[in-house]
Short mmCIF file of C-alpha atoms and ligand atoms in Angstrom, two decimals:
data_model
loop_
_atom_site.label_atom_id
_atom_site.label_comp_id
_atom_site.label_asym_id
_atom_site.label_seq_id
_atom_site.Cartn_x
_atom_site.Cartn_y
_atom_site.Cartn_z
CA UNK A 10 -40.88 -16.36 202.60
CA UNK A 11 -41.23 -14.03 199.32
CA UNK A 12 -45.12 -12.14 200.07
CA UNK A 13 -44.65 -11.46 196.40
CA UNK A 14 -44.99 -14.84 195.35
CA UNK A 15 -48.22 -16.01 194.55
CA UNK A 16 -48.79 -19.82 195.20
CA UNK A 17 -52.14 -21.10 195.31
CA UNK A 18 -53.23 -24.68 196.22
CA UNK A 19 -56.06 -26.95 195.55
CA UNK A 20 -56.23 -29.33 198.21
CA UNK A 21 -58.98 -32.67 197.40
CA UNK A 22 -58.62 -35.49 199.62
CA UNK A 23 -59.28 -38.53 196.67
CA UNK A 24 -62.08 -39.92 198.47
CA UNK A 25 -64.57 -39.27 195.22
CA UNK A 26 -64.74 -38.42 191.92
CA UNK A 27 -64.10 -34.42 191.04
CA UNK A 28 -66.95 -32.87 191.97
CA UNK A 29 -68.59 -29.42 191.38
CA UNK A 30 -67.99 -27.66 194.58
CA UNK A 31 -64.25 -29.25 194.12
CA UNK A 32 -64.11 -28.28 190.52
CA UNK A 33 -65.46 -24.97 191.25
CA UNK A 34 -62.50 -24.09 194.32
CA UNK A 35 -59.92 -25.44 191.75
CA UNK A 36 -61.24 -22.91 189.15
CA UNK A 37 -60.94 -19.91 191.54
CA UNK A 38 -57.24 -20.86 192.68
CA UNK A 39 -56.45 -21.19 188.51
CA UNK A 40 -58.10 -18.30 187.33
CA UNK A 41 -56.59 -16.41 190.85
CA UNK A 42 -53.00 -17.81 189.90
CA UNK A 43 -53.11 -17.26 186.45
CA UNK A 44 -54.37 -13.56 186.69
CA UNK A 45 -51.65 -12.59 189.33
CA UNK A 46 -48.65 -14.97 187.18
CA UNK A 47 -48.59 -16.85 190.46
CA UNK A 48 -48.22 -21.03 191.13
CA UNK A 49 -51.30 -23.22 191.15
CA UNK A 50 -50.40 -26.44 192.83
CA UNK A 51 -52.13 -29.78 193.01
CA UNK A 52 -51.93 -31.12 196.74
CA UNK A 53 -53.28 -34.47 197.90
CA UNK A 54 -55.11 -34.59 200.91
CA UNK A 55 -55.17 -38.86 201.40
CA UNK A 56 -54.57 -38.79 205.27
CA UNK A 57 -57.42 -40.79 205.43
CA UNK A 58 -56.22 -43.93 204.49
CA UNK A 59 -59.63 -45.71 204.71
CA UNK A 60 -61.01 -43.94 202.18
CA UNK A 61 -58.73 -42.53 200.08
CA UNK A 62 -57.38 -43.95 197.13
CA UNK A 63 -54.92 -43.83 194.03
CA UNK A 64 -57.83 -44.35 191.86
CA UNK A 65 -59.81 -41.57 192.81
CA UNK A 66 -56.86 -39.10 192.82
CA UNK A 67 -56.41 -40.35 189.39
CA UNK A 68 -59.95 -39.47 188.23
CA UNK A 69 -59.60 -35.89 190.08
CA UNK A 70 -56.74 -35.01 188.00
CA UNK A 71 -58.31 -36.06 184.58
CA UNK A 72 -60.97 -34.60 185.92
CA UNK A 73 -59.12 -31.35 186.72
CA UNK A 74 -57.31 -31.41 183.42
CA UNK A 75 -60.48 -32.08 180.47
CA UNK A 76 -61.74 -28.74 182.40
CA UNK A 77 -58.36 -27.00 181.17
CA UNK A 78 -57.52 -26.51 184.77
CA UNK A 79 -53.55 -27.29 184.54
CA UNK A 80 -51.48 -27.12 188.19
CA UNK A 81 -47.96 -26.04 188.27
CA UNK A 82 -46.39 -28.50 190.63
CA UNK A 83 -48.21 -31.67 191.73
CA UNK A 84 -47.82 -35.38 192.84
CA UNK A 85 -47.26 -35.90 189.15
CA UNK A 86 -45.44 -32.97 188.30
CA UNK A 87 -43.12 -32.36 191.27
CA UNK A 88 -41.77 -28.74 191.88
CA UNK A 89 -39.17 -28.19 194.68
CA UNK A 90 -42.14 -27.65 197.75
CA UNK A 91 -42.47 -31.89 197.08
CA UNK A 92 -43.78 -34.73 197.92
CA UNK A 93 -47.54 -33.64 197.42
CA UNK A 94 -49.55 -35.73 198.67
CA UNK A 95 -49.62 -35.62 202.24
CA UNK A 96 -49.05 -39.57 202.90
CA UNK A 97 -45.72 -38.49 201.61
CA UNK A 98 -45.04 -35.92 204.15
CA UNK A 99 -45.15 -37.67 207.72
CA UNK A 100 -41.85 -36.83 208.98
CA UNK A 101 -42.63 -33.41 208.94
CA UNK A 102 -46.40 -33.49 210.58
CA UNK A 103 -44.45 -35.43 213.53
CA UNK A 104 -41.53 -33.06 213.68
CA UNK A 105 -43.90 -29.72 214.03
CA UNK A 106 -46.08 -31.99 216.50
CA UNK A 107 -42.53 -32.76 218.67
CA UNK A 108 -41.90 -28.99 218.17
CA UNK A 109 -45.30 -28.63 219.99
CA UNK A 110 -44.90 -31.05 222.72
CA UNK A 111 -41.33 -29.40 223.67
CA UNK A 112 -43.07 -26.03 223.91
CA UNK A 113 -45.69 -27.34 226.09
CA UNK A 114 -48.66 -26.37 223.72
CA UNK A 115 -49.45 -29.28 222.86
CA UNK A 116 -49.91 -32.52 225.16
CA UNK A 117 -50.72 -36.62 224.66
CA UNK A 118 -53.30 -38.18 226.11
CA UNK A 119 -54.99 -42.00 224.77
CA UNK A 120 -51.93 -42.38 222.29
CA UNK A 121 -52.72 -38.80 220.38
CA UNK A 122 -51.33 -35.78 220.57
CA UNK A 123 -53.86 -32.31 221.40
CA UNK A 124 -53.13 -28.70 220.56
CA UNK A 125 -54.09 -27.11 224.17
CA UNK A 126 -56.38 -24.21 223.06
CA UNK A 127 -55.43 -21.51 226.00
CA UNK A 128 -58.83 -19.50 226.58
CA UNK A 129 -59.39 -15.71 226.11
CA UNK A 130 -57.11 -14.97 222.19
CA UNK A 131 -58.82 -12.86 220.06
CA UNK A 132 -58.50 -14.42 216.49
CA UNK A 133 -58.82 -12.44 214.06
CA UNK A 134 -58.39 -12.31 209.76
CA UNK A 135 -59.53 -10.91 207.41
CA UNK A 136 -61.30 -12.86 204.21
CA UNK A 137 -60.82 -11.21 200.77
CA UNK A 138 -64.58 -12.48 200.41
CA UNK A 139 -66.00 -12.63 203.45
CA UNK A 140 -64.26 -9.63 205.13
CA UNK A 141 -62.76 -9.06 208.71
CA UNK A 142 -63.71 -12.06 211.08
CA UNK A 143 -63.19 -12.19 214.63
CA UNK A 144 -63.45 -15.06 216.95
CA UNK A 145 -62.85 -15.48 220.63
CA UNK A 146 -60.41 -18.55 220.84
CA UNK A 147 -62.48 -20.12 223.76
CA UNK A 148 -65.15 -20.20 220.88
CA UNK A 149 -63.27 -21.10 217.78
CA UNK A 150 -63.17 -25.11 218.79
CA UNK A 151 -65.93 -26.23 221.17
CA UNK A 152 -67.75 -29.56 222.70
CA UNK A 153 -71.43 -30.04 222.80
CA UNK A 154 -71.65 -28.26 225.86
CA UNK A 155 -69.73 -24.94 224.73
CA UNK A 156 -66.60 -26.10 226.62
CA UNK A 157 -63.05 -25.61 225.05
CA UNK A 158 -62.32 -28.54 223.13
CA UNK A 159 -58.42 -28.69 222.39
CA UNK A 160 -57.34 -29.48 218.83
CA UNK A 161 -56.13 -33.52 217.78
CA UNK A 162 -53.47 -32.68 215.65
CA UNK A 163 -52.15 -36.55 215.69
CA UNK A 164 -54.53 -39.52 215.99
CA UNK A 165 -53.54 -42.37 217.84
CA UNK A 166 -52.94 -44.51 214.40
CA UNK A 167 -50.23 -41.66 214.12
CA UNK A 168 -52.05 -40.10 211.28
CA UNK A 169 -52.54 -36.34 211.62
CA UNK A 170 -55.58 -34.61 211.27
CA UNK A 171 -56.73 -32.05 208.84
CA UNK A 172 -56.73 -28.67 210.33
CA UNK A 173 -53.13 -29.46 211.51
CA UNK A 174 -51.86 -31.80 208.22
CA UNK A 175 -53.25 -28.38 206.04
CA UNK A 176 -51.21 -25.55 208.47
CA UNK A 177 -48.29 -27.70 208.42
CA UNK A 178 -48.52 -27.97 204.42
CA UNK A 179 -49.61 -24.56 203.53
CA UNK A 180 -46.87 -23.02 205.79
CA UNK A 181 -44.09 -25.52 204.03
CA UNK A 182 -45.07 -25.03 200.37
CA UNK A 183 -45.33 -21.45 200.80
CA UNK A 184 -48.86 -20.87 200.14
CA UNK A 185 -50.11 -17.38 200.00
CA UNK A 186 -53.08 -17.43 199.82
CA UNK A 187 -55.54 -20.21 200.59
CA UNK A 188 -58.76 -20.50 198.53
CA UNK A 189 -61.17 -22.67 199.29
CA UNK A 190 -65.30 -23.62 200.44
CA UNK A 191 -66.98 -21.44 202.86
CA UNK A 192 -67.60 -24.75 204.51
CA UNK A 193 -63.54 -24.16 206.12
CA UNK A 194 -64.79 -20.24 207.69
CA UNK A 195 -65.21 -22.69 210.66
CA UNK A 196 -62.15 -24.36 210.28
CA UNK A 197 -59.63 -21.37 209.37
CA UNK A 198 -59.55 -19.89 213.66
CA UNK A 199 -58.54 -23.61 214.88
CA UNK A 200 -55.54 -23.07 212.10
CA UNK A 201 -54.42 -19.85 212.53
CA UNK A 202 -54.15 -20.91 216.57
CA UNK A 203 -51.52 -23.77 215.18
CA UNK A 204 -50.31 -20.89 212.80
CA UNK A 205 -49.28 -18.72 215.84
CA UNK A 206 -48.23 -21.27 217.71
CA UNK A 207 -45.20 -22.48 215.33
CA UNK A 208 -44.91 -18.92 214.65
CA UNK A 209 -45.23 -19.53 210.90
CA UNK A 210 -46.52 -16.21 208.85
CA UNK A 211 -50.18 -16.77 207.95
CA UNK A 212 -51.65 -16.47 204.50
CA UNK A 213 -54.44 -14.61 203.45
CA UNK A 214 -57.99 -16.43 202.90
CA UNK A 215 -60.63 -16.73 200.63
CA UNK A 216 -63.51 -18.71 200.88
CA UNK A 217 -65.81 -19.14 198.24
CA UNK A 218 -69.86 -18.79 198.38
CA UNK A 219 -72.05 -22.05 198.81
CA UNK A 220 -73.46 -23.53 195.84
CA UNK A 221 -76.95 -24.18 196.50
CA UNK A 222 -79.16 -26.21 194.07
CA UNK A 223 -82.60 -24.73 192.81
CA UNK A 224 -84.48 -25.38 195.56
CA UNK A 225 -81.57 -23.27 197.86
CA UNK A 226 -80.46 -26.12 199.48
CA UNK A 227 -76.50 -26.85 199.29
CA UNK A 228 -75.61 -28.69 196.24
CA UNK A 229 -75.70 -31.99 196.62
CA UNK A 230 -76.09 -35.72 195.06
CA UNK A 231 -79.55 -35.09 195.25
CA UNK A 232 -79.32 -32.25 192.82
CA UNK A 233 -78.20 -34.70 190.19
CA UNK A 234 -74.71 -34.93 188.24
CA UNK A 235 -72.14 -34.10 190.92
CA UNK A 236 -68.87 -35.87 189.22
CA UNK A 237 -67.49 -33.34 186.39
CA UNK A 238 -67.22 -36.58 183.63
CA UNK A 239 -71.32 -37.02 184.03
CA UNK A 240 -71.68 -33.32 182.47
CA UNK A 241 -69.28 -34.44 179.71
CA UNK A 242 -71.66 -37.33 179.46
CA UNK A 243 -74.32 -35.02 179.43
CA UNK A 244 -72.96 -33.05 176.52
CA UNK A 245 -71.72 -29.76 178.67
CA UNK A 246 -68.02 -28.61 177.13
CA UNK A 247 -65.12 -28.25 179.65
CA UNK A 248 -65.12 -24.44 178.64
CA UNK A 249 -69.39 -24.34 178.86
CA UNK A 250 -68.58 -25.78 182.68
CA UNK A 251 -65.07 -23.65 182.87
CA UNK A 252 -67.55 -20.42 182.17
CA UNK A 253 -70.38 -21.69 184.08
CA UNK A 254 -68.66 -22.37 187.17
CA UNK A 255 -66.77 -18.58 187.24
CA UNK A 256 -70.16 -16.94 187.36
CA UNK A 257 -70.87 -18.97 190.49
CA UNK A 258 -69.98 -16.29 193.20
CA UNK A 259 -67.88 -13.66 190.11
CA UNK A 260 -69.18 -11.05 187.88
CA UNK A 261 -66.49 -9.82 185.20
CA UNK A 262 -66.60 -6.25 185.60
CA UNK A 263 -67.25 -5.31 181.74
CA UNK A 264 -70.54 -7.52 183.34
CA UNK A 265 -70.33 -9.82 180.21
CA UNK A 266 -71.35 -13.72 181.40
CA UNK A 267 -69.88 -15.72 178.07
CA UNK A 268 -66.01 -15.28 177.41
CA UNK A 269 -63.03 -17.03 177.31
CA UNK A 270 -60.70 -18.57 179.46
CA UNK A 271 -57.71 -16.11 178.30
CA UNK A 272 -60.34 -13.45 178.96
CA UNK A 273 -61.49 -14.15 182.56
CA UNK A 274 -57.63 -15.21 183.52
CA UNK A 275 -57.21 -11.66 182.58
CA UNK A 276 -59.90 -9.80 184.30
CA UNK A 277 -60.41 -11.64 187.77
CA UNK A 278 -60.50 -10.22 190.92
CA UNK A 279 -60.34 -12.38 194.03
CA UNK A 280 -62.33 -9.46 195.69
CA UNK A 281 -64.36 -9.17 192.98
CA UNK A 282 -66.19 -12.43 194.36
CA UNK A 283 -69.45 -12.25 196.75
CA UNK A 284 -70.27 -13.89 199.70
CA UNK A 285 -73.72 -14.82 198.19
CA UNK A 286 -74.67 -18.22 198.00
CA UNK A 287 -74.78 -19.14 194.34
CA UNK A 288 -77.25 -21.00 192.24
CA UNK A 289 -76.39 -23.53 190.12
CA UNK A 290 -79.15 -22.90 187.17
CA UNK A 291 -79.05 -25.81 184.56
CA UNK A 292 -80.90 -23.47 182.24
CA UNK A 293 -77.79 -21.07 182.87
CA UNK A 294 -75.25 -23.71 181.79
CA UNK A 295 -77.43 -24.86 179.00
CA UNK A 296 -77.21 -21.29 177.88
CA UNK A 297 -73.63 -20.62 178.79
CA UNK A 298 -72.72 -23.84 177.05
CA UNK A 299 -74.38 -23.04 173.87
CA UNK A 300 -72.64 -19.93 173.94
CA UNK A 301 -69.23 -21.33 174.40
CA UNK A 302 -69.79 -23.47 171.48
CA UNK A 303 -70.87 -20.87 168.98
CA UNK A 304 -67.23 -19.64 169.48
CA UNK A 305 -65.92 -23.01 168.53
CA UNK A 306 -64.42 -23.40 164.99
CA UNK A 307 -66.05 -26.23 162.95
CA UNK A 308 -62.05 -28.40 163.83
CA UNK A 309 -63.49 -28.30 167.76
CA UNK A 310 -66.66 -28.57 167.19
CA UNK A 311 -66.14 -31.82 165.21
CA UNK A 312 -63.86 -33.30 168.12
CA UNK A 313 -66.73 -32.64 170.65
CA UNK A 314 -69.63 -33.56 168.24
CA UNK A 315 -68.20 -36.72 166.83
CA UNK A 316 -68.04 -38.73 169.96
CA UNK A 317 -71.76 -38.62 170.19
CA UNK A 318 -72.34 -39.38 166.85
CA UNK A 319 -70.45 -42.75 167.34
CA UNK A 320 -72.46 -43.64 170.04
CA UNK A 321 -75.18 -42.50 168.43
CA UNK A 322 -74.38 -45.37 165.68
CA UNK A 323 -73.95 -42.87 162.79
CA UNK A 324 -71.13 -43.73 160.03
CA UNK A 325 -68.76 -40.99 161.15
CA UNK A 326 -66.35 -42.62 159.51
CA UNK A 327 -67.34 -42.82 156.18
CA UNK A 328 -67.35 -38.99 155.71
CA UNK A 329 -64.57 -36.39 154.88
CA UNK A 330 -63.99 -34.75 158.30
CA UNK A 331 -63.72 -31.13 156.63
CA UNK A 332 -67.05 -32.16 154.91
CA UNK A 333 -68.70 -33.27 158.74
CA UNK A 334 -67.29 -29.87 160.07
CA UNK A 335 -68.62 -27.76 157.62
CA UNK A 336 -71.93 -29.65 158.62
CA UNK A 337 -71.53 -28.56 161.99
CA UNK A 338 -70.62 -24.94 161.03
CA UNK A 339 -73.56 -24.81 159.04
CA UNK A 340 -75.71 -25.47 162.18
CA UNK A 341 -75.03 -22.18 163.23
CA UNK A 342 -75.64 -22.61 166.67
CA UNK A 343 -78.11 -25.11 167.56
CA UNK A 344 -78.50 -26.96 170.08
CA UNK A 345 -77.47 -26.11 173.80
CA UNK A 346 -75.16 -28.85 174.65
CA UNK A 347 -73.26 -31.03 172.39
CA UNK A 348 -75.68 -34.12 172.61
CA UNK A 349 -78.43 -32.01 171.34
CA UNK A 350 -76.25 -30.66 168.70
CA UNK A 351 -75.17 -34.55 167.04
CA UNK A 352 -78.62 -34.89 167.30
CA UNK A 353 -79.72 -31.98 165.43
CA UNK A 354 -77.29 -32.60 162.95
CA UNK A 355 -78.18 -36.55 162.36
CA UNK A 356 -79.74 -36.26 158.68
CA UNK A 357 -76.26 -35.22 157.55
CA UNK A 358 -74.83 -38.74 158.20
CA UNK A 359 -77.42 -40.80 157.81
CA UNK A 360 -80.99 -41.39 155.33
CA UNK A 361 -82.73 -43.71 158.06
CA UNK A 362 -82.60 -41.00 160.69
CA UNK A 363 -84.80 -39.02 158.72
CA UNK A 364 -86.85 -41.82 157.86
CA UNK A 365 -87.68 -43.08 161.30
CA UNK A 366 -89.28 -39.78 161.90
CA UNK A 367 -90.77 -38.79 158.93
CA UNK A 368 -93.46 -41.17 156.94
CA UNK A 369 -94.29 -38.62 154.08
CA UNK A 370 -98.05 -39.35 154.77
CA UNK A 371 -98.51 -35.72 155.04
CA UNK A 372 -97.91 -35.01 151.65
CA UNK A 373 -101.24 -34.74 149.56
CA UNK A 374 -102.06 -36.17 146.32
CA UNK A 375 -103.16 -32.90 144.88
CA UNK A 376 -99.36 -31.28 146.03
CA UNK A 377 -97.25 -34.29 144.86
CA UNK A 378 -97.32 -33.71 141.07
CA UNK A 379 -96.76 -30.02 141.24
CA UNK A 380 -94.02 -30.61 144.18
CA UNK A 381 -92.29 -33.37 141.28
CA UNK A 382 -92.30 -30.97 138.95
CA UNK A 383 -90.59 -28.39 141.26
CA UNK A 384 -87.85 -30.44 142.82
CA UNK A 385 -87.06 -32.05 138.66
CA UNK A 386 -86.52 -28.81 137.71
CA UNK A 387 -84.36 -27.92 140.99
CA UNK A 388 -82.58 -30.87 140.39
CA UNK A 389 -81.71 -30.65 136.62
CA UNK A 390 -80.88 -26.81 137.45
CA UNK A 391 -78.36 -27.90 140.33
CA UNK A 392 -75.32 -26.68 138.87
CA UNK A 393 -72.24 -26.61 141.07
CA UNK A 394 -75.08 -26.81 144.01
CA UNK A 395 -73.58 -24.42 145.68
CA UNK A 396 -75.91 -22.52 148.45
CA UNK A 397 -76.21 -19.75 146.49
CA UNK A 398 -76.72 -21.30 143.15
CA UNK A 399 -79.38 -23.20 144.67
CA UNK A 400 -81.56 -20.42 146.03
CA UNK A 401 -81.41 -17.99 143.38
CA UNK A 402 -82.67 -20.82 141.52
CA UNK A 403 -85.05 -22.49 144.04
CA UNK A 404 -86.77 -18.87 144.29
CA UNK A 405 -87.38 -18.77 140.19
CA UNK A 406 -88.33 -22.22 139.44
CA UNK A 407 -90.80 -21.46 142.42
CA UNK A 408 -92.05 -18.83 141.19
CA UNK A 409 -92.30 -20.32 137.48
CA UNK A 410 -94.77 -23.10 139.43
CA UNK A 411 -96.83 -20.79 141.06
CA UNK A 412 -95.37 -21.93 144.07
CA UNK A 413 -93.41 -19.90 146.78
CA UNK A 414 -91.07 -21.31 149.82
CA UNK A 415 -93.17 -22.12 152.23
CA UNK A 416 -95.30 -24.53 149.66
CA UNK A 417 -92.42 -26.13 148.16
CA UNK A 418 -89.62 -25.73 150.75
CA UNK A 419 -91.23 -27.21 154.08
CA UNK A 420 -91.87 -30.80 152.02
CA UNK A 421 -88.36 -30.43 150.80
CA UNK A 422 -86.83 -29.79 154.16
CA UNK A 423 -88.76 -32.67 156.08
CA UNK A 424 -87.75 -35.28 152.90
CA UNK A 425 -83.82 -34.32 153.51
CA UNK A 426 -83.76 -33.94 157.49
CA UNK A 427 -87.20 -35.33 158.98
CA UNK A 428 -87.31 -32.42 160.95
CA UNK A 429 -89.70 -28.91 160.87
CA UNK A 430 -86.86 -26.70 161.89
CA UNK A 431 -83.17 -26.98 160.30
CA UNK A 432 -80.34 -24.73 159.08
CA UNK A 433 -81.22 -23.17 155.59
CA UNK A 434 -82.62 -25.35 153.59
CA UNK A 435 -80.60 -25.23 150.22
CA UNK A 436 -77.45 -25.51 153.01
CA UNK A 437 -78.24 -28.71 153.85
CA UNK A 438 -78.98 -29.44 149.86
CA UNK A 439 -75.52 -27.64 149.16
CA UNK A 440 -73.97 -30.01 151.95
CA UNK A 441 -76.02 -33.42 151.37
CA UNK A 442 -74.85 -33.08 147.81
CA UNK A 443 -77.14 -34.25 144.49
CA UNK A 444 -77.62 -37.53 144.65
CA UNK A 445 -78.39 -38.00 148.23
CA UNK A 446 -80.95 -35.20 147.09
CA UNK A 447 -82.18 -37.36 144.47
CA UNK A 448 -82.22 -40.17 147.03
CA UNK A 449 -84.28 -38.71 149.61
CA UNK A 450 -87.08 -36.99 147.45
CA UNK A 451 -87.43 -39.96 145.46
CA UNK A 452 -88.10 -42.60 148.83
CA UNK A 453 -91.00 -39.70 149.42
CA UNK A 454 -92.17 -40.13 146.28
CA UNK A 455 -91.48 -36.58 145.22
CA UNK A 456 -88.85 -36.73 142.20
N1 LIG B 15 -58.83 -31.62 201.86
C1 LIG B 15 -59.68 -30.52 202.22
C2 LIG B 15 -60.99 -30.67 201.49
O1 LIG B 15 -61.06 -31.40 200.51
C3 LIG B 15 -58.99 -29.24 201.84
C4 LIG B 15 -59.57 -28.03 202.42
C5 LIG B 15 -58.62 -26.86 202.27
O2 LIG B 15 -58.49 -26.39 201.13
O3 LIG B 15 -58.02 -26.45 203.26
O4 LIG B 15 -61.98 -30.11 201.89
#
C-alpha cells in the first residue's frame, strides 16, 4: 500500500435521508481530501438489507452533491477499489472470515462466525482529534456483566457485521485515513483487533466532535430539520450549510468564519479540529448563510431566489432575468436565508403584494396635496430614471416643496413596496421603472 496516497471514505448505510451529522463527516473527508490532493470515495454501507434501500442511497447522493460535496470513485462512479457498496462485496467478507477460521481466531457457533477476542492486548492509536487512546482488549468489547464478549463478524443470515464489513473494506480500498463520528471511538479497538489479526496495515483515525443541539443534547430529530433537502426548503444555500457545517468542530487559522469553499479546501487542517462538542446555532447559520449570499453574483442569486418566487406565485416569468437580478443585487444583502430574501424582494414582481399590506389609510388629507404635487413633479422630471438622476432630483424638487426625505420619501417608499424598510428608495423607482411608478402612487391616491 502507497502511505502517500490519501484516500478518504464516507461510509452511510442508506437507511435515511442525508442527514447533518452524515453531511457534516462527508464534509470533513472532502475538505480533508481536497486539501491533501487525496481520493474522496463514496462507499455504501447497505448490509442491512431490512432497512436499507436504493432509494435512500439515491437521496444521500443528491443530497451529497446540491452541498458541492463531489466523491472520486463511488457506486456510480466506479474507480478500480470497486464494487462500492458493500452488498456487492460478499465474496470477500467470507474469504477474510475463512482466512480467520483457518487461523483459529475466529470460531462458529449458532450458524455465525465470532472473532475470539484473546484477553490481556493493549490497543492502542492515536486520533488526529482525539489524541493517543489506549484500551485493554479484555475491555474494548464487553457483555452486561463486564465479561469478554467476542466479535460477530458473520451473522447467521451470512451477512457480515459492521465493525468487520468496514475493516475488511477500508483495508481493500486502501483507505488512509478514516474520518468519521465520535460515536465509532467505541467501535475503532474492536477493528483494529480484526486489523491485527489479518495483519492488514491500519489507517490513521479521526473522529469528529458531537453535534449537540441548543439545549446540549446530541442533535437529533427533535432538534428539528435533520435531512439536508429540509434546509434547502428552508431557504439555507448548499455553500451557507457547506460553511456552516466546517465551523462545527474547525476554526480556519486566519480565524475568519465566512469564506469559500476553494478557501477552506485550502487552509484545513485535520488537526486543526477539536474534540469539543459543537453547537449547532440556527442564528449562526442564519448569519453564515446571509453571508455566503452577499458573495453571490446577481446570475446565482437569481437561480436560488427564483424558485421561491414561483412558489411564492409571483410572475417570474414575465420579467427580463438580467432585469430580476439586478433586483436582487440591488437588495444588497437582505434577508438571511433565501426565503426571506424572495420575500423581501416581492414588490419588484408584483403591485398586489404591496397592496395586501399596505391600505394608504395612513396618509393624511392635509399631506396628500402637497405629496401630489411632489411625486408630479418627480415624475415629469424622471428623465432616463436612472438612480442617480432620480435623487439629485428627488432632493431639489423636495426642497422646492418645503419638504425633505423623510416627509416625502417614507409615503413614496410604502406606495411602491408596502414595506417601512427597503433598498434605496429611488433604486427601487430606477428598477420598477415609470409607469409602474405612475401606477402605484396613483392606486394611493398620490399622483
Ligand atoms: N456505515 C457506518 C455509519 O453510517 C459507517 C461508519 C464508519 O465510517 O466507519 O455510521
Amino acid at each position: 500500500m502507497d502511505r502517500n496516497k490519501v484516500r478518504v471514505r464516507f461510509a452511510p448505510s442508506p437507511t435515511g435521508a442525508l442527514h447533518i451529522g452524515g453531511a457534516h463527516t462527508a464534509l470533513f473527508n472532502y475538505l480533508y481530501a481536497r486539501h491533501m490532493g487525496g481520493t474522496f470515495i463514496l462507499r455504501i454501507e447497505d448490509t442491512d438489507g431490512q432497512r436499507s434501500t436504493k432509494e435512500y442511497e439515491q437521496t444521500i447522493m443528491d443530497g451529497l452533491r446540491w452541498l458541492g460535496l463531489d466523491w472520486d470513485e463511488g457506486p456510480d462512479k466506479g474507480g478500480s477499489y470497486g464494487p462500492y457498496r458493500q452488498s456487492e462485496r460478499m465474496e470477500n467478507y467470507r474469504k477474510y472470515a475463512e482466512q480467520l477460521l483457518d487461523e483459529g481466531k475466529a470460531y462458529e457457533s449458532d450458524g455465525a462466525i465470532l472473532f475470539r477476542v484473546e484477553p490481556g492486548k493493549l490497543i492502542q492509536f492515536h486520533d488526529e482529534v482525539y489524541g493517543d487512546i489506549k484500551v485493554m482488549s479484555e475491555k474494548a468489547s464487553v457483555n452486561m456483566d463486564n465479561t469478554i464478549k467476542d466479535i460477530v463478524i458473520m451473522k447467521k443470515d451470512g451477512l457480515p457485521t459492521y465493525n468487520y464489513a468496514v475493516v475488511i473494506d477500508d483495508h481493500l480500498m486502501d483507505i488512509s485515513m478514516v474520518i468519521r463520528g465520535e460515536d465509532h471511538v467505541i467501535n475503532t479497538p474492536k477493528q483494529l483487533l480484526i486489523f491485527d489479526a489479518l495483519g492488514f496495515e491500519r489507517p490513521s483515525f479521526a473522529h469528529l466532535p458531537m453535534i449537540l443541539g441548543q439545549d446540549k443534547k446530541k442533535l437529533s430529530k427533535r432538534h428539528g430539520a435533520t435531512s439536508v433537502f429540509e434546509y434547502c426548503d428552508m431557504g439555507y444555500l448548499p455553500d451557507g450549510i457547506f460553511n456552516f457545517l466546517a465551523l462545527l468542530g474547525w476554526t480556519p487559522r486566519d480565524g475568519k468564519e465566512v469564506f469559500t469553499r476553494q478557501h477552506a479546501e485550502e487552509i484545513f487542517e485535520i488537526n486543526q479540529v477539536t474534540k469539543k462538542s459543537a453547537v449547532f446555532d440556527f442564528k449562526k447559520l442564519d448569519h453564515i448563510n446571509q453571508e455566503q449570499m452577499k458573495l453571490m453574483t446577481g446570475h446565482d442569486l437569481y437561480d436560488a431566489i427564483a424558485p421561491f418566487w414561483k412558489k411564492m406565485g409571483l410572475p417570474v416569468e414575465s420579467f427580463e432575468r438580467e432585469h430580476l437580478e439586478n433586483c436582487l443585487v440591488a437588495m444588497g444583502g437582505r434577508g438571511s436565508t433565501t426565503i426571506q430574501l424572495a420575500e423581501y424582494s416581492d414588490y419588484f414582481l408584483d403591485f398586489n403584494c404591496v397592496k395586501s399590506r399596505y391600505d394608504g389609510k395612513d396618509i393624511t388629507e392635509e399631506l396628500r396635496p402637497k405629496l401630489k404635487a411632489i411625486y408630479n413633479e418627480l415624475l415629469e422630471k424622471w428623465g432616463q430614471g436612472t438612480h442617480d438622476h432620480l435623487y439629485n432630483t428627488a432632493v431639489e424638487v423636495f426642497a422646492a416643496h418645503e419638504s425633505n426625505m423623510k416627509e416625502a420619501a417614507t409615503p413614496m417608499r410604502w406606495a411602491l413596496t408596502g414595506r417601512k424598510v427597503s433598498p434605496g428608495l429611488f433604486e427601487v423607482a430606477a428598477l420598477l421603472g415609470k409607469e409602474e411608478v405612475a401606477n402605484r402612487l396613483k392606486f394611493y391616491g398620490l399622483l
